[in-house]
Coordinates of C-alpha atoms in Angstrom, one line a residue:
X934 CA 8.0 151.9 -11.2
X935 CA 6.7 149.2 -14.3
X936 CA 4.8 147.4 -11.7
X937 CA 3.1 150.4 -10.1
X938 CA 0.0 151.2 -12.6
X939 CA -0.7 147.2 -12.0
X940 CA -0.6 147.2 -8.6
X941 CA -2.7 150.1 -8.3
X942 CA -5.2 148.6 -10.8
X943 CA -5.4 145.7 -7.9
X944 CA -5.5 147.7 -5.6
X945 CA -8.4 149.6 -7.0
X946 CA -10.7 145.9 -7.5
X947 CA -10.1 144.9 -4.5
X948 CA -11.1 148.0 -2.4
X949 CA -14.0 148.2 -4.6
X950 CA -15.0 144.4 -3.9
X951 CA -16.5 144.8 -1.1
X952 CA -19.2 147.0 -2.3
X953 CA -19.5 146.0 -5.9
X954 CA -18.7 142.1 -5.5
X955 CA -18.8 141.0 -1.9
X956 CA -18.3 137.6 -2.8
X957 CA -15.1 138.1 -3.8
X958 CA -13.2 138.1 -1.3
X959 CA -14.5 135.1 0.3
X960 CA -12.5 133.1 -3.0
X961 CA -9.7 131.5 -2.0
X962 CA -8.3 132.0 -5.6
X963 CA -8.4 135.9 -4.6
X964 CA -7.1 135.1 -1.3
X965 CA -3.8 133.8 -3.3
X966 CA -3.9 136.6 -5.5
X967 CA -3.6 138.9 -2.9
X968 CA -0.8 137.6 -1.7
X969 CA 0.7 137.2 -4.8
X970 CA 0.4 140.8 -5.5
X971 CA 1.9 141.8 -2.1
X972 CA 4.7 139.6 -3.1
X973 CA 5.5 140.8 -6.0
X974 CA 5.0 144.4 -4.9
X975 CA 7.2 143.7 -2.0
X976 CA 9.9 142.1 -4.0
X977 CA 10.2 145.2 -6.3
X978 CA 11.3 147.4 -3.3
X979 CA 13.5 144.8 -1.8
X980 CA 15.2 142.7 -4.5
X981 CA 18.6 144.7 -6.0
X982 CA 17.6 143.8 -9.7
X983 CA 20.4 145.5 -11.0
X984 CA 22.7 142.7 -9.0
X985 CA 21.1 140.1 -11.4
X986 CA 21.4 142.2 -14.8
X987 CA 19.0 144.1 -16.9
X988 CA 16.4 141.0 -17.4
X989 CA 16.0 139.8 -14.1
X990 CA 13.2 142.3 -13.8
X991 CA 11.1 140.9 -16.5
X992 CA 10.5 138.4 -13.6
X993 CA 8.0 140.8 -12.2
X994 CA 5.5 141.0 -15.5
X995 CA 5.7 137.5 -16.2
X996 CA 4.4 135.7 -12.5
X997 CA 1.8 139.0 -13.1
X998 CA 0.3 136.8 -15.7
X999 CA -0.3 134.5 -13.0
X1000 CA -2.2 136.9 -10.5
X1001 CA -4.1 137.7 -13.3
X1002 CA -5.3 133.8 -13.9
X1003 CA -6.0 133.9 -10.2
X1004 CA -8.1 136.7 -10.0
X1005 CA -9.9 135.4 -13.8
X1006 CA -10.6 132.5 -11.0
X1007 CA -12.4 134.3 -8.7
X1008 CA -15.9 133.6 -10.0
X1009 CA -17.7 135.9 -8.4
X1010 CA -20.4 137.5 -11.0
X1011 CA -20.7 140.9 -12.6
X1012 CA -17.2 141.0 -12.1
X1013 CA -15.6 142.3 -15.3
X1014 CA -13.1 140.4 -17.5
X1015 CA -9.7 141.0 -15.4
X1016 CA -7.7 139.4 -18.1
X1017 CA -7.5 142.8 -19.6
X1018 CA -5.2 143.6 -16.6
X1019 CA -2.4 141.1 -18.8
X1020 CA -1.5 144.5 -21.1
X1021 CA 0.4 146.2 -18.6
X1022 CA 2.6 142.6 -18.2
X1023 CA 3.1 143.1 -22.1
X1024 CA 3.9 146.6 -22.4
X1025 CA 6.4 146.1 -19.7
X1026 CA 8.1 143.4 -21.7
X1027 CA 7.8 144.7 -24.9
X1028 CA 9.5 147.8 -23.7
X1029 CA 12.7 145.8 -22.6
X1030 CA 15.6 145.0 -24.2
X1031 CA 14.8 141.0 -24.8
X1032 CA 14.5 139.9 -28.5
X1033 CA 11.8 140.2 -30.6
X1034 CA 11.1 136.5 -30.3
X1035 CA 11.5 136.1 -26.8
X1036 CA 9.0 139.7 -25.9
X1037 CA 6.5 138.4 -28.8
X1038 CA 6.7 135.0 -27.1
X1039 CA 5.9 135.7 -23.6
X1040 CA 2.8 138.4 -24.8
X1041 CA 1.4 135.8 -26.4
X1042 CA 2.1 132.5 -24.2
X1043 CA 1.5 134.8 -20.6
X1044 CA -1.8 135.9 -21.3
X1045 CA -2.6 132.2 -22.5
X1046 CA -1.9 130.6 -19.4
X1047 CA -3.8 133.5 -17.4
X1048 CA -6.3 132.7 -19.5
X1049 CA -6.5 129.1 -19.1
X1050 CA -5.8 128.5 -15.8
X1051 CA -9.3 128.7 -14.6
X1052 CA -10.2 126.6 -17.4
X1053 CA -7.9 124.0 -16.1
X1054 CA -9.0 124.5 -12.1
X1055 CA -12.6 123.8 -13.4
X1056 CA -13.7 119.9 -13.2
X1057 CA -13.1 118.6 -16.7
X1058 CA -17.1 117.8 -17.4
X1059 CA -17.5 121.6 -16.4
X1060 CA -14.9 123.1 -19.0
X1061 CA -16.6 124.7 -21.8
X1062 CA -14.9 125.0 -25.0
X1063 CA -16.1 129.0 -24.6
X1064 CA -13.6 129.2 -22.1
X1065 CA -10.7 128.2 -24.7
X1066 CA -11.8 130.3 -27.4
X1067 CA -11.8 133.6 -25.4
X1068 CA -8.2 132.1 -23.5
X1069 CA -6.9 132.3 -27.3
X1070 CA -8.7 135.4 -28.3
X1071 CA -7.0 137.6 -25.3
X1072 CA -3.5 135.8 -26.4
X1073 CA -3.8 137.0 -29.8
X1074 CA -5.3 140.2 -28.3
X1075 CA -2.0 141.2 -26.3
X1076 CA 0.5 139.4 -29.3
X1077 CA -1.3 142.3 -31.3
X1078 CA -0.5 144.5 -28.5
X1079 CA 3.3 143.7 -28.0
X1080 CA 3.4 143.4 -31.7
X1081 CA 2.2 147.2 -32.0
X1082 CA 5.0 147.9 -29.4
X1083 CA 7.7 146.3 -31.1
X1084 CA 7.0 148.6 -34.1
X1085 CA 6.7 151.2 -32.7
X1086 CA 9.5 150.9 -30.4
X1087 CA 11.5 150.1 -33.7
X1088 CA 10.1 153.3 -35.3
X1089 CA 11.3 155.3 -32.5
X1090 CA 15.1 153.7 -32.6
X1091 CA 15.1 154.4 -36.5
X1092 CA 14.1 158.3 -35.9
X1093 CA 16.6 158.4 -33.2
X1094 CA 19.4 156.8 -35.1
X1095 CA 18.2 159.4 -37.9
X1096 CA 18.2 162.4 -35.1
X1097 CA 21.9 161.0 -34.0
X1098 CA 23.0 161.0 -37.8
X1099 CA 21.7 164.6 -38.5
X1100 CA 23.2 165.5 -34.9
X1101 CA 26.5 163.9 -35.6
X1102 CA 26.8 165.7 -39.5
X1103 CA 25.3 169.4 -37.6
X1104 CA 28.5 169.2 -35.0
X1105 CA 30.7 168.2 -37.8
X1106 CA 29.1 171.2 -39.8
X1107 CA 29.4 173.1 -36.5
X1108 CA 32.8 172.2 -36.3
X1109 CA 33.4 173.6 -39.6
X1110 CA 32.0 176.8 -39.2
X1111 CA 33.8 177.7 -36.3
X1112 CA 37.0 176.4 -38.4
X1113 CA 36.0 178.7 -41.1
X1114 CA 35.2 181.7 -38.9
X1115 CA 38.6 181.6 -36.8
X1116 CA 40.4 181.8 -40.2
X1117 CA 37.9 184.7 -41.5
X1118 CA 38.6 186.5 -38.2
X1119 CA 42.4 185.6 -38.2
X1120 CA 42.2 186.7 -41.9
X1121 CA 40.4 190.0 -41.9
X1122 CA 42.7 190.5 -38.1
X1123 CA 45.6 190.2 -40.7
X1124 CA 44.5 192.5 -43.6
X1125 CA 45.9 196.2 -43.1
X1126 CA 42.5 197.8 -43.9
X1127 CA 39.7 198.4 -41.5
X1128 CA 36.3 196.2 -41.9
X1129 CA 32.8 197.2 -39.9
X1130 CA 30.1 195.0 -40.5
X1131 CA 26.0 196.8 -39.1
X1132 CA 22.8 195.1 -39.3
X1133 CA 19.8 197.3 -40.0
X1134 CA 20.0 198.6 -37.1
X1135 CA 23.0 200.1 -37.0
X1136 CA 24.2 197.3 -34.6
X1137 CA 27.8 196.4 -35.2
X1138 CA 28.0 192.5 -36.0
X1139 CA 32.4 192.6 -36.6
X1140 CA 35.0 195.4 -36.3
X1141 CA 38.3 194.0 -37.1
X1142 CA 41.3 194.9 -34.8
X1143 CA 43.0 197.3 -37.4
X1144 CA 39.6 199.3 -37.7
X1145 CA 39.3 199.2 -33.6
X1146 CA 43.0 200.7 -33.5
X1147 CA 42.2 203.1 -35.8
X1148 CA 39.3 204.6 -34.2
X1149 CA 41.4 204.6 -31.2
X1150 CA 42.9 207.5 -32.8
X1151 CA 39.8 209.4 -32.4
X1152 CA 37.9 211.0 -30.1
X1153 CA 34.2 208.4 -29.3
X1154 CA 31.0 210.1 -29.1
X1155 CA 27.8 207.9 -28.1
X1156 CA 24.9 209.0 -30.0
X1157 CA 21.4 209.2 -28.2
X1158 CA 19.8 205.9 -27.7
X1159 CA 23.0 204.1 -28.4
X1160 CA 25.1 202.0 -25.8
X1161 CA 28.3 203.3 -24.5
X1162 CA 30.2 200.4 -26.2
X1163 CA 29.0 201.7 -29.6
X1164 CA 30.2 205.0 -29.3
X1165 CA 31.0 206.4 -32.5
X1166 CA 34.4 208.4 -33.6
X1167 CA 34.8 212.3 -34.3
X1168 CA 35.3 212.8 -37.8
X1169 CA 36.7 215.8 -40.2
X1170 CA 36.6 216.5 -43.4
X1171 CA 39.6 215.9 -45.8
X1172 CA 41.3 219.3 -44.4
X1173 CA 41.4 217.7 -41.6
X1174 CA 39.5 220.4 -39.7
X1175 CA 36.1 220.4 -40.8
X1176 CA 33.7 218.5 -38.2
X1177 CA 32.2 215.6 -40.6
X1178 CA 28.0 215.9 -39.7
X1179 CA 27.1 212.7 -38.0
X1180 CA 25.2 211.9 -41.3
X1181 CA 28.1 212.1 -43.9
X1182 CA 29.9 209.6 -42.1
X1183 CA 30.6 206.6 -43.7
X1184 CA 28.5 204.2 -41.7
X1185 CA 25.7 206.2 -41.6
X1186 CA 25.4 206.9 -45.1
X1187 CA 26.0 202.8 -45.3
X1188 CA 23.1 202.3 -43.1
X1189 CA 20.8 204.5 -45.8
X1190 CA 21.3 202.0 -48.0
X1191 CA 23.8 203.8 -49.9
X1192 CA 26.6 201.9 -51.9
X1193 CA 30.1 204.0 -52.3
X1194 CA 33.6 204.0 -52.8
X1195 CA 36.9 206.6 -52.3
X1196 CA 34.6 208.6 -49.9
X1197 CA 37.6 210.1 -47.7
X1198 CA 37.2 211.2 -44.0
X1199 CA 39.9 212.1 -41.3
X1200 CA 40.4 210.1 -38.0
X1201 CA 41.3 212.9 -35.9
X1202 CA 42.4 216.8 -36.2
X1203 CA 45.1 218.8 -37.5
X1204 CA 48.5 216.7 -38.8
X1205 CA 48.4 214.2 -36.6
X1206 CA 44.8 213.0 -38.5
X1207 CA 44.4 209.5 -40.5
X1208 CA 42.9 210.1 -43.6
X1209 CA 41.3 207.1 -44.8
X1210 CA 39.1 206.3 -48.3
X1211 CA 36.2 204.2 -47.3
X1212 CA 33.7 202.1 -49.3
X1213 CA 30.3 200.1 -49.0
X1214 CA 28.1 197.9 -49.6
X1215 CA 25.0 197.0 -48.6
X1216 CA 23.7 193.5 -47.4
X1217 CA 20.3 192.4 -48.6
X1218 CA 18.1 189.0 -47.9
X1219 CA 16.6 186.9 -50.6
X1220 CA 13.7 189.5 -50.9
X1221 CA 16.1 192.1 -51.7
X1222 CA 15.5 193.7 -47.8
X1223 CA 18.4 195.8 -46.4
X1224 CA 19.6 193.8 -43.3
X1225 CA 23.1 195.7 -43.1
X1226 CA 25.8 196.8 -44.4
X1227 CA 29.8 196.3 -44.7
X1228 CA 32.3 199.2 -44.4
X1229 CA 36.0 199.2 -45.6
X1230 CA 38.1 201.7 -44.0
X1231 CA 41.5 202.1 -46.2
X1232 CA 44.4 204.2 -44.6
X1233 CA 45.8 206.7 -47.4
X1234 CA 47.3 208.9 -45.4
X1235 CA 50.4 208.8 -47.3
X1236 CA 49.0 209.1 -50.5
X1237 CA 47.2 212.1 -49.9
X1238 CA 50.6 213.9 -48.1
X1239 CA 52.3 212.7 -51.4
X1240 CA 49.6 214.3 -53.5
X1241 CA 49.4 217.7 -51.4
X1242 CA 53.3 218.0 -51.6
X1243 CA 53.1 217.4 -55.4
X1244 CA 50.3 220.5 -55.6
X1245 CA 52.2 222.5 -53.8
X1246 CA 55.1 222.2 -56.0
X1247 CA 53.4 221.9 -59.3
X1248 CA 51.9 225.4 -57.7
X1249 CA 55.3 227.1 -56.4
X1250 CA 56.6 226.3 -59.7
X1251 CA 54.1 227.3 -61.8
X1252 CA 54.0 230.4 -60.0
X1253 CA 58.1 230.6 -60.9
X1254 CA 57.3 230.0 -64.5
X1255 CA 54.2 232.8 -64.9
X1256 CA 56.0 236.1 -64.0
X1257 CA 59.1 235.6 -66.6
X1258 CA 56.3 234.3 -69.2
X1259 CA 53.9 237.2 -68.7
X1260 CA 57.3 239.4 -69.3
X1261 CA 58.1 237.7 -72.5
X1262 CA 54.7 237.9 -73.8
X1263 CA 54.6 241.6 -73.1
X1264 CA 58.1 242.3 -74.7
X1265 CA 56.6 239.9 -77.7
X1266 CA 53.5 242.4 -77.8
X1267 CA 55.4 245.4 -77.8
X1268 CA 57.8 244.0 -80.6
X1269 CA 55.2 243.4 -82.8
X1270 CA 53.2 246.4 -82.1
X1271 CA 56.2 248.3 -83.5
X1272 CA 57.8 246.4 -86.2
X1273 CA 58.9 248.7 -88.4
X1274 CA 62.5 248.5 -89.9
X1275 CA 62.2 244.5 -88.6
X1276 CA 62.4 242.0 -91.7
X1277 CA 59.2 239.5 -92.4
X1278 CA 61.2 236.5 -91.4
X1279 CA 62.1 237.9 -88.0
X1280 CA 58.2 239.0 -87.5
X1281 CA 57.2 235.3 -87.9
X1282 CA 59.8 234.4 -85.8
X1283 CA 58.5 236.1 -83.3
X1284 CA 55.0 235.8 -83.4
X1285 CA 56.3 232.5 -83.2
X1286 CA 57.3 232.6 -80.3
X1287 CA 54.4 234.6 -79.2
X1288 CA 52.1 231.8 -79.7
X1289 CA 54.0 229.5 -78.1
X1290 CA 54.5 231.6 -75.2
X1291 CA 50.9 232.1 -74.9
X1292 CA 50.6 227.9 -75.4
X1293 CA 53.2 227.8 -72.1
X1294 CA 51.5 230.8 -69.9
X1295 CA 48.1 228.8 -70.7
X1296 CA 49.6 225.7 -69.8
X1297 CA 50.9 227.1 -66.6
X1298 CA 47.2 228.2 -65.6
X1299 CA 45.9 225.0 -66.0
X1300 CA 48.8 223.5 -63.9
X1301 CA 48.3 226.0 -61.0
X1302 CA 44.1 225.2 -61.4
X1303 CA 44.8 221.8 -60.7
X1304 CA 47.0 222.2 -57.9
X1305 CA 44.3 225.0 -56.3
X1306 CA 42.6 222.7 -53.5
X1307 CA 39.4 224.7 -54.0
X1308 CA 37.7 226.1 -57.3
X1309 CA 35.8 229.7 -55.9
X1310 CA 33.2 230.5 -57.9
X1311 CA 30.1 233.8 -57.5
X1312 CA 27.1 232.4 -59.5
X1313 CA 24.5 234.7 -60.5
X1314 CA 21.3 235.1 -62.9
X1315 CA 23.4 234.3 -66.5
X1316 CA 22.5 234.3 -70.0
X1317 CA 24.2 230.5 -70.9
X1318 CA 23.0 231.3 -74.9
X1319 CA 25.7 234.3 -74.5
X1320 CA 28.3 231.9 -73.0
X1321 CA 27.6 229.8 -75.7
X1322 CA 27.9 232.5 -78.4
X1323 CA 31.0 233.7 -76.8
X1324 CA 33.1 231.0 -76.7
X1325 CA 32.1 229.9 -80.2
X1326 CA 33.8 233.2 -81.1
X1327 CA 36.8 232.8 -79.4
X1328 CA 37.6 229.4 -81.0
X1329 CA 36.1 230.4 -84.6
X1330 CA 40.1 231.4 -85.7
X1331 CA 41.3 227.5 -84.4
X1332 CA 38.1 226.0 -86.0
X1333 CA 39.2 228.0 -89.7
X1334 CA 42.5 227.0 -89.0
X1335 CA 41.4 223.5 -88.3
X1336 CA 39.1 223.5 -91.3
X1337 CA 36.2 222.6 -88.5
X1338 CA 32.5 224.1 -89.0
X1339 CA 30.8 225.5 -85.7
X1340 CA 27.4 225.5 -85.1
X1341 CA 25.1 226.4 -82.1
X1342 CA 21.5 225.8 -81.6
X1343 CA 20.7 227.3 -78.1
X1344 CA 18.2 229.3 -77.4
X1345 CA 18.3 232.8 -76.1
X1346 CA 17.9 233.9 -73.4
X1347 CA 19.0 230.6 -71.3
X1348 CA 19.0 231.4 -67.5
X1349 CA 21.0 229.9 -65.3
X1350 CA 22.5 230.7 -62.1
X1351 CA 26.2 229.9 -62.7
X1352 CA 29.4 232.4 -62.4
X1353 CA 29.8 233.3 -65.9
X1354 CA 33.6 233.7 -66.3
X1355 CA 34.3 230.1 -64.7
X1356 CA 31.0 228.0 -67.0
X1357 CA 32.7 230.5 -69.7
X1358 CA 36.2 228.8 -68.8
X1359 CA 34.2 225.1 -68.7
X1360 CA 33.3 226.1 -72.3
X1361 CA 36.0 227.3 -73.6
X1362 CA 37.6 223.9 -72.5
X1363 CA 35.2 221.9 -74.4
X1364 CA 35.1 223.2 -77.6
X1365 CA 38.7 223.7 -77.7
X1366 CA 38.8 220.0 -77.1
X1367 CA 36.3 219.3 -79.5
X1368 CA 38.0 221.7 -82.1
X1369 CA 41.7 219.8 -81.5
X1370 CA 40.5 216.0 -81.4
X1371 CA 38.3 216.6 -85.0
X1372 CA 39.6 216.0 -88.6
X1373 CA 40.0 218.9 -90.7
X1374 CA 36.2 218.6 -92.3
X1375 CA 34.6 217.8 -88.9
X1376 CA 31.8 219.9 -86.9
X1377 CA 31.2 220.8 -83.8
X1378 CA 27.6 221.4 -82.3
X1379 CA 26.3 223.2 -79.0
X1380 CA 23.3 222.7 -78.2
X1381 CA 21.2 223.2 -74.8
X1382 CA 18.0 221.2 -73.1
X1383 CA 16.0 222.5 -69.6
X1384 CA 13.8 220.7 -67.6
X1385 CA 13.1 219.7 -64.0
X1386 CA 14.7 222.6 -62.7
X1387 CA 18.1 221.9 -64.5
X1388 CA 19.6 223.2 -67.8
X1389 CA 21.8 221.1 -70.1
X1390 CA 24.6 222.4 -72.8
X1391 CA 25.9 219.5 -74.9
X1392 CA 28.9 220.1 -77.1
X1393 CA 28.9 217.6 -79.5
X1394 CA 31.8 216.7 -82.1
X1395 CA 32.9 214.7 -85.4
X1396 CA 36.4 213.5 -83.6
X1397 CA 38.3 210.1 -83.3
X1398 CA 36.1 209.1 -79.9
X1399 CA 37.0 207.1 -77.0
X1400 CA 37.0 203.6 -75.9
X1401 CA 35.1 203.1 -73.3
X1402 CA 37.5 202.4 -70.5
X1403 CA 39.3 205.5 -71.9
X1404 CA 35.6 207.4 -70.8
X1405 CA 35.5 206.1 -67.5
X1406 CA 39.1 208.3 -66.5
X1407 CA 38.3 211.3 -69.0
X1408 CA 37.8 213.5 -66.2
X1409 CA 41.1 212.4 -64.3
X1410 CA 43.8 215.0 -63.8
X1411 CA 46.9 214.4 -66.2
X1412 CA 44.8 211.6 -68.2
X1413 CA 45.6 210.9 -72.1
X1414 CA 44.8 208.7 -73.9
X1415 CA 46.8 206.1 -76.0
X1416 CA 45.3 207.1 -79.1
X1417 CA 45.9 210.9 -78.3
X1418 CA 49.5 209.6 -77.1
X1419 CA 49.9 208.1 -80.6
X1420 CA 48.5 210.9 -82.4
X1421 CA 50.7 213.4 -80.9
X1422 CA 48.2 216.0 -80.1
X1423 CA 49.4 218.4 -78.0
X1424 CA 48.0 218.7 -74.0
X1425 CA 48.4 218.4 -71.0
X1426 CA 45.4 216.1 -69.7
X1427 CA 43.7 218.9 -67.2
X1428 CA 41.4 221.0 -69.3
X1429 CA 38.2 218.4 -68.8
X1430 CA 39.4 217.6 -64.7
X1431 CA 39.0 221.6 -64.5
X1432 CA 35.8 221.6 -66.4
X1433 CA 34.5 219.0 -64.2
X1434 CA 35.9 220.6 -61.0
X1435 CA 33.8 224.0 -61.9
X1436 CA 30.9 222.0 -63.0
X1437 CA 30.9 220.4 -59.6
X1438 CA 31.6 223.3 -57.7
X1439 CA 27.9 224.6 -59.2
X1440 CA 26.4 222.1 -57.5
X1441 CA 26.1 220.1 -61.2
X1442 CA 27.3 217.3 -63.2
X1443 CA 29.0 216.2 -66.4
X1444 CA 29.3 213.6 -68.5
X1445 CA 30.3 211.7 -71.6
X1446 CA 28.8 209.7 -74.4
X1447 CA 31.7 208.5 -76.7
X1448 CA 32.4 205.6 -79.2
X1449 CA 35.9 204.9 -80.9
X1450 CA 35.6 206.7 -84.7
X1451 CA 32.5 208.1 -83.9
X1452 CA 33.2 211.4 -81.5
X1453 CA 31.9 212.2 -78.3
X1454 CA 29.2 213.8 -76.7
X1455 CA 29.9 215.9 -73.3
X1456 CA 27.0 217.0 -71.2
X1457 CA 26.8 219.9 -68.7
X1458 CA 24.3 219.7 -66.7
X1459 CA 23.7 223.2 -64.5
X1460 CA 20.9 224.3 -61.9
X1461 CA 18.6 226.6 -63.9
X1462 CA 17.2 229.8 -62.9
X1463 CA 14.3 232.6 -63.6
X1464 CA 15.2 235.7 -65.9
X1465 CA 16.4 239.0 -63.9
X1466 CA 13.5 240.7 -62.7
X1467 CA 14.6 243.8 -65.1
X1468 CA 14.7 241.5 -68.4

């Protein structure tokens, strides 16, 4: 195939010779080149070069330099300078695999000799010294030629021993990532938590094997415009009854871009549900664009049985405990309604024991709140600066007692639509929290913001404060702290998990500002409402 674009370049003078030089063919010099060229052409189809190894070949390109002095012989005028026909001779050598010395040899010594040979056929008084110059000057013409080949042929190696470097370090790379993804798969296969992984499409990129048996436990639905192998599970509600909308469910509330954690759902109905707390987080490019998200499904099952059977025995009990209480207090009542002919030191005794009664029946109501699965409130149109005023009342004996100043600055009327006996009990809890954690000299301050459609009571106080770890679990059911602990303040740890529970149950919030020696702040925040029509 090397010899082709020659021998078609012959080909092509010599079927033009007889109409653009017609004295060409009559040279006996052309004769022989002829039949050079049908030689050599000849020779490439029938010679096995391979028998002879990889350099026979260059055979070929070298007696080409030869037809090309023979045809530079021809002397037929207006023919053009043939000896341009010795690059395709070079270009075949300098592509082979000979030395550098040897290739840049023969491209310069080849086209000499072409050159000169019809410089030598001429009778020596004819031989101009023009002849030798331009013999040289096409020499040095295809040296520059194979020279330009060489380089670039050694360019080319270089960039390919480069592209085999980078190609050899990519598999090892390669090599390692598929190392390192077996072990993540083998890993998060191992784990006993589920682990979903969605693009922004809600595609899912990895679902480990614990998640896929776990959603095995569930009926599949396939959402419209989804494929059949991305149906997605039934879900209910912690009461494992509720239907769980197909928006509330922790992927799709992933997919919004939404970052959570202890968010439980229920794999499957009635008893035989899997209750698991699930988390996520969303995965974002360099930019800071959403391009999916990961879910963790975590099986508490267990826990939440454990937690349900404690209720209901902190409930059964509690319930024991409040009949014979509400007795003694009402014996108590009637003792000291009528106690005549009874000596002082058995009254104190027994409003003693009134007040500590009264300490245990609260006590009980607080235990049998916090094992109530649902707080039931009936908000209406309510005056929160009469709340307010209220429960400053009720706790102005403790504050006297306590040697703690109350003060309210809310103003009246505040509407809000709240039920008024259970933001009354929310209060209550507050300032009775804030009266029993002050020193005797402290205050205690209510006051109230509105705005954006939301009203805001905050009961402030002068007490020891809270570290801020302490904060974080202040609304936690059974929660003291280690100063309290220390202090031996009396409680129980449910008054602000109550007072959160109502809060919540409004649809609302609450929080808490606190610093260590300085007291705390606690915020209600409650949806706000228009004055009755009547006011």
């Amino acid at each position: 195939m090397c010899q082709l674009p020659f021998a078609l370049l012959m080909t092509a003078v010599v079927a033009a010779s007889p109409a653009a030089w017609p004295g060409m063919l009559a040279s006996g010099q052309c004769h022989y080149a002829i039949g050079l060229h049908a030689l050599l052409l000849a020779a490439c189809v029938l010679v096995p070069w391979r028998r002879f190894g990889p350099s026979a070949p260059l055979l070929i390109p070298v007696l080409d330099f030869a037809l090309v002095g023979l045809a530079l012989d021809s002397g037929v005028a207006g023919l053009p300078d043939l000896g341009v026909l010795s690059v395709l001779p070079v270009v075949w050598i300098s592509a082979s695999r000979l030395s550098a010395v040897a290739c840049l040899s023969l491209s310069f010594f080849g086209p000499l000799l072409a050159g000169l040979l019809p410089w030598f056929l001429m009778n020596r008084a004819e031989r101009p010294l023009t002849g030798l110059a331009e013999a040289l000057l096409l020499s040095l013409m295809m040296l520059a030629v194979s020279m330009a080949m060489r380089l670039a042929r050694f360019r080319l190696r270089h960039e390919q021993g480069r592209i085999q470097s980078k190609e050899s370090e990519l598999q090892v790379l390669l090599a390692a990532s598929r190392e390192r993804e077996r072990l993540l798969h083998t890993i998060l296969d191992t784990v006993d938590v589920g682990i979903v992984a969605v693009d922004a499409a809600g595609r899912r990129l990895l679902t480990n094997s614990w998640q896929s048996a776990l959603e095995d436990t569930a009926t599949a639905v396939r959402r419209p415009g989804r494929p059949e192998d991305e149906a997605e599970p039934v879900l209910t509600g912690q009461d494992r009854a509720t239907p769980l909308p197909a928006e509330r469910s922790p992927i799709r509330r992933a997919l919004s871009g939404e970052a959570f954690a202890d968010y439980l759902v229920c794999f499957g109905e009635a008893a035989e549900g899997r209750v698991v707390s699930t988390g996520a987080r969303p995965l974002k490019d360099e930019a800071g664009e959403f391009r999916g998200a990961v879910v963790v499904f975590n099986e508490v099952t267990d826990l939440v049985d454990a937690l349900a059977a404690k209720d209901d025995v902190v409930s059964t009990v509690s319930h024991e405990f409040r009949t014979p209480l509400t007795s003694i207090i009402g014996n108590l009542d009637l003792v000291l309604s009528d106690n005549e002919g009874l000596a002082c030191p058995a009254v104190r005794r027994v409003e003693v024991a009134q007040r500590n009664a009264e300490r245990l029946l609260a006590l009980v109501s607080d235990l049998l709140m916090s094992a109530s699965s649902a707080v039931h409130v009936h908000p209406r149109r309510t005056d929160l600066a009469g709340l307010v005023e209220a429960s400053l009342g009720s706790a102005q004996a403790h504050a006297q007692a306590s040697s703690i100043s109350l003060a309210m600055d809310v103003p009246g009327p505040l509407w809000a639509h709240v039920d008024p006996l259970r933001i009354g009990q929310a209060l209550d809890n507050l300032v009775s929290n804030a009266i029993k954690y002050s020193p005797a000299g402290g205050s205690v301050r209510v006051s109230a913001t509105s705005g954006d459609g939301r009203v805001r009571l905050h009961v402030e106080d002068t007490g020891m404060g809270m570290t801020a770890a302490d904060a974080l679990r202040v609304f936690t059911r059974f929660f003291r702290s280690q100063a309290v602990r220390e202090g031996s303040i009396p409680g129980a740890g449910l008054g602000l998990s109550i007072t959160k529970a109502i809060v919540e149950r409004h649809g609302g919030s609450i929080s808490c500002r606190t610093q260590p020696g300085q007291g705390s702040i606690f915020t209600l925040e409650l949806p706000a409402d228009g004055p009755p029509e009547a006011f």
